[in-house]
Coordinates of C-alpha atoms in Angstrom, one line a residue:
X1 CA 135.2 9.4 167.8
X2 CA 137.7 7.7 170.1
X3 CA 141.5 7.0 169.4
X4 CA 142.3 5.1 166.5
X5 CA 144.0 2.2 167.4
X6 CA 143.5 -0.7 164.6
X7 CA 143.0 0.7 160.8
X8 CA 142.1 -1.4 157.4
X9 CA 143.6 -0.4 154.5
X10 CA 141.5 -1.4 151.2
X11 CA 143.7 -1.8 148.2
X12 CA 147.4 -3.1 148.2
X13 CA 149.0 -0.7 145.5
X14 CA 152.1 2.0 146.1
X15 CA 149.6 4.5 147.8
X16 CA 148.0 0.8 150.6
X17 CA 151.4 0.0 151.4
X18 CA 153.0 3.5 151.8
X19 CA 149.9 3.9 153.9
X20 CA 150.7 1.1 155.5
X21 CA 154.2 1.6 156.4
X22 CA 153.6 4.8 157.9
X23 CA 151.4 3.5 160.2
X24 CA 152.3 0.5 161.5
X25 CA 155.9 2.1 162.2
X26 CA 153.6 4.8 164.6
X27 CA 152.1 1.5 166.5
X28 CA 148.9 1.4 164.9
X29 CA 147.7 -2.1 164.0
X30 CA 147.1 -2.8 160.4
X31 CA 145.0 -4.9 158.4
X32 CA 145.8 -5.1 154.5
X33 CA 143.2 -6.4 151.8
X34 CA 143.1 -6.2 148.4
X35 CA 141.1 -8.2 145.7
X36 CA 144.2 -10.1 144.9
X37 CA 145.7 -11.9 147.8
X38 CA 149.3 -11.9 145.7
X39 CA 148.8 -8.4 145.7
X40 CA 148.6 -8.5 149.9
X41 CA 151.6 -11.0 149.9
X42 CA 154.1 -9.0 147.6
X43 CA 152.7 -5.6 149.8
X44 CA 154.2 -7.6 153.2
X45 CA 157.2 -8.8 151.2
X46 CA 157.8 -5.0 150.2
X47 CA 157.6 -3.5 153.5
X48 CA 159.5 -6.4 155.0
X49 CA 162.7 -5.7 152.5
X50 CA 161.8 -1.7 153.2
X51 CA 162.0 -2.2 156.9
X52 CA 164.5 -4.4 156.8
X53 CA 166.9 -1.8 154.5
X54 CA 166.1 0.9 156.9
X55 CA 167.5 -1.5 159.9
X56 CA 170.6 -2.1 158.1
X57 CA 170.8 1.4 157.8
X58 CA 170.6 2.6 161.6
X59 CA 167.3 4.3 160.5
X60 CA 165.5 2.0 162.3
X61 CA 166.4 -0.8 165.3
X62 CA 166.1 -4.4 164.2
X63 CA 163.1 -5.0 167.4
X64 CA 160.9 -1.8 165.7
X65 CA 161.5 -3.0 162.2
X66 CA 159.8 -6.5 163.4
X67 CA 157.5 -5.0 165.4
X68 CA 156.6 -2.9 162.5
X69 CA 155.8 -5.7 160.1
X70 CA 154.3 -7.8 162.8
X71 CA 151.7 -5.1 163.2
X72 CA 151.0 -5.3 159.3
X73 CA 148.7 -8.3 159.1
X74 CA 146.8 -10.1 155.9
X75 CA 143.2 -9.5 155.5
X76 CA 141.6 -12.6 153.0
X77 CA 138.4 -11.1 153.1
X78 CA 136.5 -7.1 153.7
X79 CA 134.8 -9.7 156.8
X80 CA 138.3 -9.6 158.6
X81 CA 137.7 -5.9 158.5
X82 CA 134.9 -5.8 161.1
X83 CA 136.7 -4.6 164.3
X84 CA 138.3 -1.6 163.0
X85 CA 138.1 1.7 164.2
X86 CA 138.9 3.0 161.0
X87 CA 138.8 1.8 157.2
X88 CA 141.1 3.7 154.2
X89 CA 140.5 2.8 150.7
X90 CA 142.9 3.0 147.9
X91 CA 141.8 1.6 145.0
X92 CA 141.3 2.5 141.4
X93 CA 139.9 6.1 140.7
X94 CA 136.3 5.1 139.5
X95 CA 133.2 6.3 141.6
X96 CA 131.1 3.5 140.6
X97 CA 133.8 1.2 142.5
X98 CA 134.3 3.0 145.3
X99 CA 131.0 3.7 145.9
X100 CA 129.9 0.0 145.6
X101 CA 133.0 -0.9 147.9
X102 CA 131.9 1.7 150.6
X103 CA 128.5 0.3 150.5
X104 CA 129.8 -3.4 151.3
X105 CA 132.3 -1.9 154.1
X106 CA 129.0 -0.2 155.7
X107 CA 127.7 -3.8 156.0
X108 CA 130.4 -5.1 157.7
X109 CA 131.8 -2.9 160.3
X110 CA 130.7 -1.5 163.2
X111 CA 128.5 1.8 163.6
X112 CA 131.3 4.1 164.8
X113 CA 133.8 3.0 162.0
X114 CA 135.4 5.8 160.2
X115 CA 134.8 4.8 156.1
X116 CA 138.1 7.2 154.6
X117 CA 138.8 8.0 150.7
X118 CA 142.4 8.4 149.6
X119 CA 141.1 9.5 146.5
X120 CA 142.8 12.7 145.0
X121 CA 139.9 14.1 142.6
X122 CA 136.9 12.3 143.2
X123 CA 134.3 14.2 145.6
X124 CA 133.7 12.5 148.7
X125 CA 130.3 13.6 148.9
X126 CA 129.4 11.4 145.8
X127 CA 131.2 8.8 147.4
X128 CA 129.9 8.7 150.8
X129 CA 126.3 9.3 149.0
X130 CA 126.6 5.0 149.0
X131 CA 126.4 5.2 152.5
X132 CA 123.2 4.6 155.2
X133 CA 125.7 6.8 157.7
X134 CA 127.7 9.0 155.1
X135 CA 128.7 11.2 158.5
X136 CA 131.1 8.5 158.7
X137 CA 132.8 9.3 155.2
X138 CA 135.9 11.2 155.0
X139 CA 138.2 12.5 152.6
X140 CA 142.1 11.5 153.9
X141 CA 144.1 11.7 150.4
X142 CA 148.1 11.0 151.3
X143 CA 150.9 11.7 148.0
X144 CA 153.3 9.2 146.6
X145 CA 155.7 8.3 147.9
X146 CA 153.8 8.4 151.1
X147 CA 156.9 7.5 153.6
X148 CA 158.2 11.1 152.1
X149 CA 155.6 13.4 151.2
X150 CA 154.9 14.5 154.9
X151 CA 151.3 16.4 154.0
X152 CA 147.9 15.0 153.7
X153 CA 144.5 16.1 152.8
X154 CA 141.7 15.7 155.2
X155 CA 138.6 16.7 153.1
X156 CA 135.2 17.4 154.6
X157 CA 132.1 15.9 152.5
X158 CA 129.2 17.7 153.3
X159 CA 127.7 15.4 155.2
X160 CA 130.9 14.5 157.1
X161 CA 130.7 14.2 160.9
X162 CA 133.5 17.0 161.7
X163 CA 134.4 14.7 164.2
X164 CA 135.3 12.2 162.1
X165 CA 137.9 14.7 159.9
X166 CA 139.3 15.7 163.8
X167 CA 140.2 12.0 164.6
X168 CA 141.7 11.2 161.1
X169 CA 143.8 14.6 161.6
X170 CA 144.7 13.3 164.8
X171 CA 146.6 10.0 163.5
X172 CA 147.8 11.5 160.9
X173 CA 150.1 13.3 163.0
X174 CA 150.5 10.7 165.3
X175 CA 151.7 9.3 161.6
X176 CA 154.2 12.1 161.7
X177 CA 152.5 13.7 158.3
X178 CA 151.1 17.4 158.5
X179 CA 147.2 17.5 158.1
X180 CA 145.3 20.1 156.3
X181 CA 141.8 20.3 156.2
X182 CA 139.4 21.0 153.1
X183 CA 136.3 21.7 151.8
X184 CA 134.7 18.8 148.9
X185 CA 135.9 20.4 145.9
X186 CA 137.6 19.7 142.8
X187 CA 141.2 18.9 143.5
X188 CA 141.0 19.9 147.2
X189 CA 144.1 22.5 148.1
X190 CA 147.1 20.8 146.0
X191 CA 145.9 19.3 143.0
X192 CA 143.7 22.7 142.5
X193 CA 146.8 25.2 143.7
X194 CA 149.3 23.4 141.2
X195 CA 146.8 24.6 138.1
X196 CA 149.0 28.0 138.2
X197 CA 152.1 26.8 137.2
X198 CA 151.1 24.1 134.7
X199 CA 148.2 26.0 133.0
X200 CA 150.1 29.2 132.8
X201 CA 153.3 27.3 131.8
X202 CA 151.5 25.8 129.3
X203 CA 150.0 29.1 128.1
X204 CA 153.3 30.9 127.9
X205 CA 154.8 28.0 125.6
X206 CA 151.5 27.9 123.3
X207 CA 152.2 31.6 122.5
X208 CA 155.6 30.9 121.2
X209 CA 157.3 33.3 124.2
X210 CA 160.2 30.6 125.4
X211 CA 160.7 27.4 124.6
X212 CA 159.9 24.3 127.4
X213 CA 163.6 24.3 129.0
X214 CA 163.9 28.0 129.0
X215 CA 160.7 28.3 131.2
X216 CA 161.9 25.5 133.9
X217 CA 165.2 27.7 133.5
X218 CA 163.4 30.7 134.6
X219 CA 161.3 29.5 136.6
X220 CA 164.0 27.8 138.9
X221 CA 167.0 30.1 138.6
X222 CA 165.1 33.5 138.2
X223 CA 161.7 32.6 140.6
X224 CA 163.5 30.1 142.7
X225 CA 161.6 27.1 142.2
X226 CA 162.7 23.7 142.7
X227 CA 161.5 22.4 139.2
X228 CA 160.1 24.1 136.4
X229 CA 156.7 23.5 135.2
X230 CA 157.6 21.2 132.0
X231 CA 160.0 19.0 134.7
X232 CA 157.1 18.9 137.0
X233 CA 155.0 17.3 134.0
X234 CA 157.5 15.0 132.7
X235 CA 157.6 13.4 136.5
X236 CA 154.0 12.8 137.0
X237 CA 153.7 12.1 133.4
X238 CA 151.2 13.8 130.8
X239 CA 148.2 10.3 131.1
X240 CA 147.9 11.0 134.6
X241 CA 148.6 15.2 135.0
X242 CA 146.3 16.1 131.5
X243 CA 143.5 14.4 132.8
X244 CA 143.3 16.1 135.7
X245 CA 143.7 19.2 133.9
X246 CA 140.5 18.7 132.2
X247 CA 138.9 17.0 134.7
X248 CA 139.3 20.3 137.4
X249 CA 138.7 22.6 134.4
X250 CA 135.5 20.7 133.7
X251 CA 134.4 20.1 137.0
X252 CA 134.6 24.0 138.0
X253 CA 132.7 24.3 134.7
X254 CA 135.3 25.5 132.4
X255 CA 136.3 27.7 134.7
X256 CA 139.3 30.3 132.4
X257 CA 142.1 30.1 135.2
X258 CA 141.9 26.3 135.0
X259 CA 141.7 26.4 130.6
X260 CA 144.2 22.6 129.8
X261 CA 146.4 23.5 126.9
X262 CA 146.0 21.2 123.3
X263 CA 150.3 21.3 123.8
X264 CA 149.5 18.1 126.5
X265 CA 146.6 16.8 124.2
X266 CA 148.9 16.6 121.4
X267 CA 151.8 15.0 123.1
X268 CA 149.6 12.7 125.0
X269 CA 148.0 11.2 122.2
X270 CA 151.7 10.7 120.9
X271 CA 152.8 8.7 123.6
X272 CA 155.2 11.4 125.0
X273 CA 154.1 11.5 128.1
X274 CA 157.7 12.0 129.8
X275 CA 160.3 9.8 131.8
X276 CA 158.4 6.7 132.7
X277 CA 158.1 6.5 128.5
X278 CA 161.9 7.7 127.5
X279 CA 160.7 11.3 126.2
X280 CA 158.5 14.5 127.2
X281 CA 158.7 17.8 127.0
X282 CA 162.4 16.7 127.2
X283 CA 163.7 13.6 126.2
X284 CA 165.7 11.1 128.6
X285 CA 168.8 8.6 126.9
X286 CA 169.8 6.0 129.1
X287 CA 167.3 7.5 131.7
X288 CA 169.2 11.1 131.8
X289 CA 167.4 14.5 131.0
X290 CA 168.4 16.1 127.9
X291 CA 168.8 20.0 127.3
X292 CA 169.4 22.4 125.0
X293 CA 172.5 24.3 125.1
X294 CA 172.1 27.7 125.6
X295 CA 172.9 30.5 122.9
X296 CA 176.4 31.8 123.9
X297 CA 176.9 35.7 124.9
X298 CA 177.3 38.3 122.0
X299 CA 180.5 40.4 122.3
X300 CA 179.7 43.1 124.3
X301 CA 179.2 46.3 122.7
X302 CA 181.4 49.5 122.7
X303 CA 180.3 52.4 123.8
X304 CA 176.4 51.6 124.5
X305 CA 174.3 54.0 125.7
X306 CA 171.3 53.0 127.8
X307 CA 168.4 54.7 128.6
X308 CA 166.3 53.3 131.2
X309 CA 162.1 54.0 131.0
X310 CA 160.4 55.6 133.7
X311 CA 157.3 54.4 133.6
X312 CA 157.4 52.0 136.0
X313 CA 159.1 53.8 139.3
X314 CA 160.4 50.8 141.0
X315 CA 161.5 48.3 137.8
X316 CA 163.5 51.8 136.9
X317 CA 165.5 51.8 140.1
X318 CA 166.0 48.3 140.4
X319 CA 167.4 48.2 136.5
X320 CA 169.5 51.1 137.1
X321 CA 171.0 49.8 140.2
X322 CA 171.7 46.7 138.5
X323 CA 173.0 48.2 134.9
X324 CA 174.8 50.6 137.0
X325 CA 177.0 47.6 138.3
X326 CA 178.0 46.1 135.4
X327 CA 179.0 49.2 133.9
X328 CA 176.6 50.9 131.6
X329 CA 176.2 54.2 130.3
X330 CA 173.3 55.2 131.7
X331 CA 171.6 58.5 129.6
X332 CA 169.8 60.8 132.1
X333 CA 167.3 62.3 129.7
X334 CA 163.2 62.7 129.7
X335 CA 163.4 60.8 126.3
X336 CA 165.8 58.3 124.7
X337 CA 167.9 59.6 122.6
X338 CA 168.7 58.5 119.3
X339 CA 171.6 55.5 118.7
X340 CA 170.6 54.4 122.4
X341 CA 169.7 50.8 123.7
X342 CA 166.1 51.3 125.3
X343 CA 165.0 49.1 128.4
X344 CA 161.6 49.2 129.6
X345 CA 160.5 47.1 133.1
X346 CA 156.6 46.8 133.0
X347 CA 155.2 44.5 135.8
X348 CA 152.1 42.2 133.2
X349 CA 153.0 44.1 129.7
X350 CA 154.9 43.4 127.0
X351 CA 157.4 45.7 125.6
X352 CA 155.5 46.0 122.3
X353 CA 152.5 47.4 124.5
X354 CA 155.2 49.9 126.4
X355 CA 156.5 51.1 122.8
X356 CA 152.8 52.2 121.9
X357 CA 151.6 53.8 125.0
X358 CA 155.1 55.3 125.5
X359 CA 156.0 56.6 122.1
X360 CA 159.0 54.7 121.9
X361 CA 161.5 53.2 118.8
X362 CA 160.2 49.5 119.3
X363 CA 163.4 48.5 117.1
X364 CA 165.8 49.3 119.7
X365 CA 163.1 48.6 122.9
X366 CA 164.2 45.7 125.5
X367 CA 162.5 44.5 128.6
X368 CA 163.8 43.7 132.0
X369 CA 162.0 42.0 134.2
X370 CA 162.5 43.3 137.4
X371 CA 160.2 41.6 139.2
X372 CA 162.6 39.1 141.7
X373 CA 166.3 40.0 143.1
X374 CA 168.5 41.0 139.8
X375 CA 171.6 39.9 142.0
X376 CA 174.3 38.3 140.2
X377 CA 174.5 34.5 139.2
X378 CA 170.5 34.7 139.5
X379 CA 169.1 34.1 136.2
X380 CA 167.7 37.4 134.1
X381 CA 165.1 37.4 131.6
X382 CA 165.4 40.1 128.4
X383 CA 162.6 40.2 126.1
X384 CA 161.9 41.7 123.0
X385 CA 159.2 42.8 120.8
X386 CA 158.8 42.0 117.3
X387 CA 160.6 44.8 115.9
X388 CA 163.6 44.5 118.1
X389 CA 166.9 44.6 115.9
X390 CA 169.3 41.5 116.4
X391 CA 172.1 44.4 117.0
X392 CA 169.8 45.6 120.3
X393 CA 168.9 42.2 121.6
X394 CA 172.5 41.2 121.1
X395 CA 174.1 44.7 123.2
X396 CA 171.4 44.1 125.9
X397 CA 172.1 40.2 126.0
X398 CA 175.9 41.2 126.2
X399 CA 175.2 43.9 128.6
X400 CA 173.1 41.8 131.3
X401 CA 175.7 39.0 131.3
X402 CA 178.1 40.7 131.4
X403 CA 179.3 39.0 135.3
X404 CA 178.7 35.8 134.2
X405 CA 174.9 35.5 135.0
X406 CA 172.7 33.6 132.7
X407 CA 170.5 35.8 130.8
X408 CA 167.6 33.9 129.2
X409 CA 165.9 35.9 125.6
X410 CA 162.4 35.4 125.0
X411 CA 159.6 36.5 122.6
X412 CA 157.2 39.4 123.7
X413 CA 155.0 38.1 126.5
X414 CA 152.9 40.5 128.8
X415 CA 154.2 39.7 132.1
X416 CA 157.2 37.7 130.6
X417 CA 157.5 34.3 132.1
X418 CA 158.1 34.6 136.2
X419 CA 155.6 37.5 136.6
X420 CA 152.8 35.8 135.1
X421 CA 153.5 32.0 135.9
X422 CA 153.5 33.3 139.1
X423 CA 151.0 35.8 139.5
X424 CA 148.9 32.8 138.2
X425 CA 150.1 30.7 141.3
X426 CA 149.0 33.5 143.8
X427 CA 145.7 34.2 142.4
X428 CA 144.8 30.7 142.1
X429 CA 145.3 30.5 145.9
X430 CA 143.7 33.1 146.6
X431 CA 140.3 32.0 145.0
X432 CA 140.8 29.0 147.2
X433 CA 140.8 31.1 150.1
X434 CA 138.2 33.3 149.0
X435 CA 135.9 29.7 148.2
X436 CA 136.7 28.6 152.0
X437 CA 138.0 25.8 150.5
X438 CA 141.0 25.9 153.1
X439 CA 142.1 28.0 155.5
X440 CA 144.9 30.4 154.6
X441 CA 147.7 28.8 156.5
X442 CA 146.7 25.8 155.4
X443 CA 146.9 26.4 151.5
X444 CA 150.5 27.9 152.4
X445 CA 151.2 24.5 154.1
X446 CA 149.7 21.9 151.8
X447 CA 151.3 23.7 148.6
X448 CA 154.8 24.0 150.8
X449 CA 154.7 20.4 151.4
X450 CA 152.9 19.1 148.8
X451 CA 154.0 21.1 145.9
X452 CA 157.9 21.9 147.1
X453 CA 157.4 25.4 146.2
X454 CA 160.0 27.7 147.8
X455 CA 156.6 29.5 149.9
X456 CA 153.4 29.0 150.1
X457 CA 151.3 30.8 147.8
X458 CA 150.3 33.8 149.9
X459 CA 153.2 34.3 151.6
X460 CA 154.9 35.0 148.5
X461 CA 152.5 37.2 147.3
X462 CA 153.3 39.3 150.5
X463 CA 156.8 38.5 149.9
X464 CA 156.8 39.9 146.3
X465 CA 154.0 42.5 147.0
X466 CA 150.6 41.9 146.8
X467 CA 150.1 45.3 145.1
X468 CA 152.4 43.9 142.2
X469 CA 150.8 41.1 142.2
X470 CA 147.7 42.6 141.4
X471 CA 149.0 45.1 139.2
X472 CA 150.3 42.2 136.7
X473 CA 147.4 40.3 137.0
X474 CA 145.4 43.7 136.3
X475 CA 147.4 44.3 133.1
X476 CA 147.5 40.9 131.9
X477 CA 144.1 40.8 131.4
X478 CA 144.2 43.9 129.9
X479 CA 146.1 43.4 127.1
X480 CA 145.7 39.9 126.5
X481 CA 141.6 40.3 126.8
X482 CA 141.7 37.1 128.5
X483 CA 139.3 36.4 131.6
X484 CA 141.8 33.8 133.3
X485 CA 143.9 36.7 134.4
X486 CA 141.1 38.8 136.3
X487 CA 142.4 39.1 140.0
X488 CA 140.8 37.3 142.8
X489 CA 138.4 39.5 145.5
X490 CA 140.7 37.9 148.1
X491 CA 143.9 39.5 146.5
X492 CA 142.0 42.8 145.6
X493 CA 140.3 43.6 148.9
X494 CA 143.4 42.4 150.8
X495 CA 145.4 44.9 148.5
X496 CA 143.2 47.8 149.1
X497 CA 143.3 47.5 152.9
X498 CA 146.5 47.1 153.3
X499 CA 146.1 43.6 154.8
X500 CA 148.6 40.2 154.2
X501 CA 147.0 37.7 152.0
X502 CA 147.2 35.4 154.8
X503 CA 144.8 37.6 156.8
X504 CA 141.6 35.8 157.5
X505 CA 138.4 38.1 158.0
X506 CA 138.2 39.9 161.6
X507 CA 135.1 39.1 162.5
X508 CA 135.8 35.2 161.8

């Protein structure tokens, strides 16, 4: 398939004109339709005050900014369309009309035409299934706001000329957006990685562990993520992020990693669906996010005694080094004795689990997750089982704050919060790997750029330890019973050969 030089786009909406804009600023030429010619007119009006705004600026010289609009020209009817190289549709996310719209574009253009989908759940296979030439048919789904979100998806139907995925690749970086490349499946490599921190957000909240804001807390100052999972929801909004929850969950034939949460139906089918509607999982005055004060630090205690478990080898060290610091009593003992604050650090238990199999006084039994860097001003988690007094959860609150770092207190959870949001993450991507959906460096790259995760996937289940990753993702399902925790062959085998989870097979 040769260069693409001249490119239609069908559908005049945020995701046409960003579309749009990014490529007639690379020199392609660009024809616009859309049902509604007011629709095409207010597109070129848009990208004319755009370009003209990023002139001003110095982003942009007055000659390219023309040049750039001049290139973006008004198609009245899918006719005007016959001479290009290449055709993207972005229209409304029903199969029935892109199908019928493919089927039309087939009988106007020429026979070398690439026919391209920017849909973002919709299998390309059933759409190109329209088609006399459906080797033609292409996946090439871009995120809003295009001009920004430097990544797109170049999905292979399975009757897709390769060729066609390589050209489409090809402009896209000529576009100056990363292309990765995957397989026809249900929600491709972003919308199907992002299921780990929404579903398993979601879960935590639904067993009463922490409430909404203290799991974005965690989950940006304790895992280092940009937004939490509840901020992530109240952006896209609940009508378009639950449906795809169910849709993906339905479509891998309700498969347990991808199980939606009735938190999302409920709020949904109130109306609060986040900030485009004034109120989420957090609500918004005036347009601003509102959130809960946190409970203020208990007096410290005098005197405490700690005594540190040492069950898990490495949570041990890494709580003693840090309890160590800000000044604790630490008890050297083979068992805790009595009038002594008792800290446990499993890796996928809860401490109510570690108090049974341990043989320990649950009423004065803490856990530490140890999990990420305990460094000061990072965010530390403290949990507690049901029979933890208010006096212990109070001297370890005191204790772990005690230079100045927030210390967030949640309900028994196995795995806490970080552990298992994102064990969830890494597992998920590994089943995509494992499914040759994508390409390991690819799912890094996609979730990287299209999620704003602080790693890809993998790499931070090297980063963090793939054996710890497996070991939480072991014992969640263990004690929780629940099949969405069972670990991924890719993760397991990669484990027990010592290999990175970025390590495609040899022989490939």
């Amino acid at each position: 398939m040769t260069d693409i030089q001249t490119i239609a786009i069908v559908g005049a909406g945020a995701m046409g004109r960003g579309i749009a804009q990014i490529a007639a600023q690379a020199g392609v030429q660009v024809r616009l339709y859309d049902t509604s010619a007011e629709a095409v007119a207010s597109a070129r009006e848009s990208l004319s005050q755009l370009w003209d705004k990023l002139a001003q600026k110095g982003k942009l010289s007055v000659a390219d900014a023309q040049a750039a609009l001049a290139r973006v020209q008004s198609a009245a009817a899918l006719e005007d369309l016959a001479d290009c190289q290449l055709v993207i549709e972005a229209i409304v996310e029903r199969l029935d009309i892109k199908r019928d719209l493919f089927a039309k574009l087939e009988a106007v253009v020429g026979p070398d035409c690439i026919l391209a989908s920017n849909t973002s759940s919709l299998s390309i296979t059933a759409i190109a299934a329209a088609c006399q030439r459906p080797q033609r048919v292409a996946g090439f789904h871009f995120f809003n706001p295009v001009a920004l979100m430097k990544v797109v998806e170049v999905i292979d139907g399975l009757r897709s000329d390769p060729a066609a995925g390589d050209a489409l690749a090809a402009l896209a970086r000529r576009m100056g957006h990363t292309p990765v490349r995957a397989k026809d499946m249900p929600g491709f490599i972003v919308n199907h990685a992002g299921r780990g921190m929404n579903i398993e957000g979601l879960r935590t909240a639904q067993e009463s562990v922490a409430s909404f804001a203290q799991i974005d807390a965690i989950m940006r100052e304790q895992a280092g993520f940009r937004m939490g999972p509840f901020e992530l929801m109240d952006l896209t909004a609940l009508d378009v992020s639950h449906p795809v929850m169910e849709s993906i969950y339905r479509q891998f034939f309700d498969e347990p990693r991808f199980r939606p949460s009735p938190i999302t139906t409920v709020r949904l089918a109130g109306g609060l669906v986040g900030r485009k509607a004034g109120e989420g999982f957090y609500a918004y005055p005036d347009g601003q996010k509102q959130v809960p004060a946190e409970a203020p630090v208990p007096a410290a205690q005098a005197g405490l005694r700690v005594w540190i478990s040492p069950a898990h080898e490495d949570g041990h060290a890494r709580a003693q080094v840090l309890l160590e610091s800000l000044g604790a009593s630490i008890v050297d003992a083979a068992e805790p004795p009595e009038q002594a604050l008792i800290v446990v650090t499993p890796y996928g238990e809860d401490v109510s689990t570690c108090a049974y199999q341990q043989g320990l006084d649950a009423a004065r039994t803490v856990g530490l997750d140890t999990l990420h860097r305990l460094e000061a001003g990072k965010r530390r988690t403290l949990m507690l089982s049901p029979a933890t007094q208010a006096r212990w959860r109070d001297a370890a609150h005191a204790l772990l704050a005690a230079d100045g770092t927030p210390v967030s207190v949640i309900q028994d959870s196995p795995g806490f919060v970080a552990q298992r949001i994102v064990a969830a993450i890494v597992n998920v991507a590994s089943e995509i790997a494992q499914q040759g959906i994508a390409t390991p460096s690819d799912i890094d790259r996609a979730v990287t750029l299209g999620l704003g995760y602080p790693a890809g996937p993998l790499a931070m289940g090297d980063a963090l330890g793939g054996t710890r990753i497996l070991e939480i993702l072991r014992n969640l399902q263990r004690v929780t019973g629940d099949m969405r925790y069972r670990p991924s062959l890719w993760l397991q085998r990669r484990v027990q050969l010592g290999l990175s989870l970025l390590a495609e097979p040899a022989a490939n």
